[in-house]
Structures are given as C-alpha cells and as structure tokens.
PDB file of C-alpha atoms in Angstrom:
ATOM      1  CA  UNK B   1     201.228 266.822 148.176  1.00  0.00           C
ATOM      2  CA  UNK B   2     202.264 270.464 148.606  1.00  0.00           C
ATOM      3  CA  UNK B   3     204.711 270.228 145.730  1.00  0.00           C
ATOM      4  CA  UNK B   4     201.937 268.873 143.515  1.00  0.00           C
ATOM      5  CA  UNK B   5     199.764 271.791 144.614  1.00  0.00           C
ATOM      6  CA  UNK B   6     202.567 274.170 143.628  1.00  0.00           C
ATOM      7  CA  UNK B   7     202.691 272.653 140.154  1.00  0.00           C
ATOM      8  CA  UNK B   8     198.955 273.203 139.890  1.00  0.00           C
ATOM      9  CA  UNK B   9     199.335 276.816 141.026  1.00  0.00           C
ATOM     10  CA  UNK B  10     201.968 277.338 138.321  1.00  0.00           C
ATOM     11  CA  UNK B  11     199.678 275.812 135.703  1.00  0.00           C
ATOM     12  CA  UNK B  12     196.745 277.911 136.827  1.00  0.00           C
ATOM     13  CA  UNK B  13     198.821 281.097 136.747  1.00  0.00           C
ATOM     14  CA  UNK B  14     199.894 280.219 133.216  1.00  0.00           C
ATOM     15  CA  UNK B  15     196.307 279.684 132.137  1.00  0.00           C
ATOM     16  CA  UNK B  16     195.243 282.972 133.689  1.00  0.00           C
ATOM     17  CA  UNK B  17     198.005 284.821 131.842  1.00  0.00           C
ATOM     18  CA  UNK B  18     196.982 283.123 128.601  1.00  0.00           C
ATOM     19  CA  UNK B  19     193.428 284.250 129.205  1.00  0.00           C
ATOM     20  CA  UNK B  20     194.624 287.770 129.895  1.00  0.00           C
ATOM     21  CA  UNK B  21     196.175 287.841 126.423  1.00  0.00           C
ATOM     22  CA  UNK B  22     192.822 287.219 124.747  1.00  0.00           C
ATOM     23  CA  UNK B  23     190.435 288.874 127.205  1.00  0.00           C
ATOM     24  CA  UNK B  24     187.722 291.038 125.709  1.00  0.00           C
ATOM     25  CA  UNK B  25     188.518 294.067 127.841  1.00  0.00           C
ATOM     26  CA  UNK B  26     191.474 295.702 129.556  1.00  0.00           C
ATOM     27  CA  UNK B  27     189.673 295.368 132.888  1.00  0.00           C
ATOM     28  CA  UNK B  28     189.232 291.623 132.453  1.00  0.00           C
ATOM     29  CA  UNK B  29     192.840 291.258 131.333  1.00  0.00           C
ATOM     30  CA  UNK B  30     194.092 293.176 134.360  1.00  0.00           C
ATOM     31  CA  UNK B  31     191.997 291.045 136.726  1.00  0.00           C
ATOM     32  CA  UNK B  32     193.279 287.813 135.185  1.00  0.00           C
ATOM     33  CA  UNK B  33     196.884 288.999 135.514  1.00  0.00           C
ATOM     34  CA  UNK B  34     196.222 290.003 139.117  1.00  0.00           C
ATOM     35  CA  UNK B  35     194.859 286.542 139.859  1.00  0.00           C
ATOM     36  CA  UNK B  36     197.894 284.920 138.197  1.00  0.00           C
ATOM     37  CA  UNK B  37     200.202 287.057 140.323  1.00  0.00           C
ATOM     38  CA  UNK B  38     198.309 286.029 143.468  1.00  0.00           C
ATOM     39  CA  UNK B  39     198.763 282.342 142.638  1.00  0.00           C
ATOM     40  CA  UNK B  40     202.478 282.881 142.070  1.00  0.00           C
ATOM     41  CA  UNK B  41     202.756 284.615 145.437  1.00  0.00           C
ATOM     42  CA  UNK B  42     200.904 281.710 147.059  1.00  0.00           C
ATOM     43  CA  UNK B  43     203.275 279.274 145.403  1.00  0.00           C
ATOM     44  CA  UNK B  44     206.269 281.190 146.728  1.00  0.00           C
ATOM     45  CA  UNK B  45     204.786 281.252 150.225  1.00  0.00           C
ATOM     46  CA  UNK B  46     204.308 277.496 150.115  1.00  0.00           C
ATOM     47  CA  UNK B  47     207.913 276.984 148.979  1.00  0.00           C
ATOM     48  CA  UNK B  48     209.114 279.207 151.834  1.00  0.00           C
ATOM     49  CA  UNK B  49     207.022 277.236 154.322  1.00  0.00           C
ATOM     50  CA  UNK B  50     208.463 273.942 153.063  1.00  0.00           C
ATOM     51  CA  UNK B  51     211.999 275.331 153.377  1.00  0.00           C
ATOM     52  CA  UNK B  52     211.424 276.595 156.923  1.00  0.00           C
ATOM     53  CA  UNK B  53     209.833 273.313 157.941  1.00  0.00           C
ATOM     54  CA  UNK B  54     212.714 271.316 156.441  1.00  0.00           C
ATOM     55  CA  UNK B  55     215.328 273.454 158.206  1.00  0.00           C
ATOM     56  CA  UNK B  56     213.464 273.062 161.495  1.00  0.00           C
ATOM     57  CA  UNK B  57     213.408 269.290 161.156  1.00  0.00           C
ATOM     58  CA  UNK B  58     217.138 269.198 160.479  1.00  0.00           C
ATOM     59  CA  UNK B  59     217.819 271.078 163.717  1.00  0.00           C
ATOM     60  CA  UNK B  60     215.885 268.564 165.793  1.00  0.00           C
TER      61      UNK B  60
END
C-alpha cells in the first residue's frame, strides 16, 4: 500500500511540475514547484521508513 502511495506521490509531483510550466504567473509556478518538491521529499521519507522497518524485521 505504501509503495502504491509512493507511485501516486511521484505522479502528483510530475503533474505539479507540468502545471508549473504553464502557470499564468511566476508566483504560481514557484508554488507548484514547491509543492512538487514537498511530495518528492515525502516519497523519500516513506522509502526510508520502509527500509528501516525492513532492516529491523530482519534483525528480529
């Protein structure tokens, strides 16, 4: 389920970047890019959490 969520976060970040390319103003473009970056950071955090959880289970 988390991996599916990560794919959705990637897709959303891509859509936000696409929107930033055609945004009517520089401010809107910057905000869309900022949101895309946030979703990529969230995706990375989820991947890190999965990795830590997996390593912890292996040690048990």
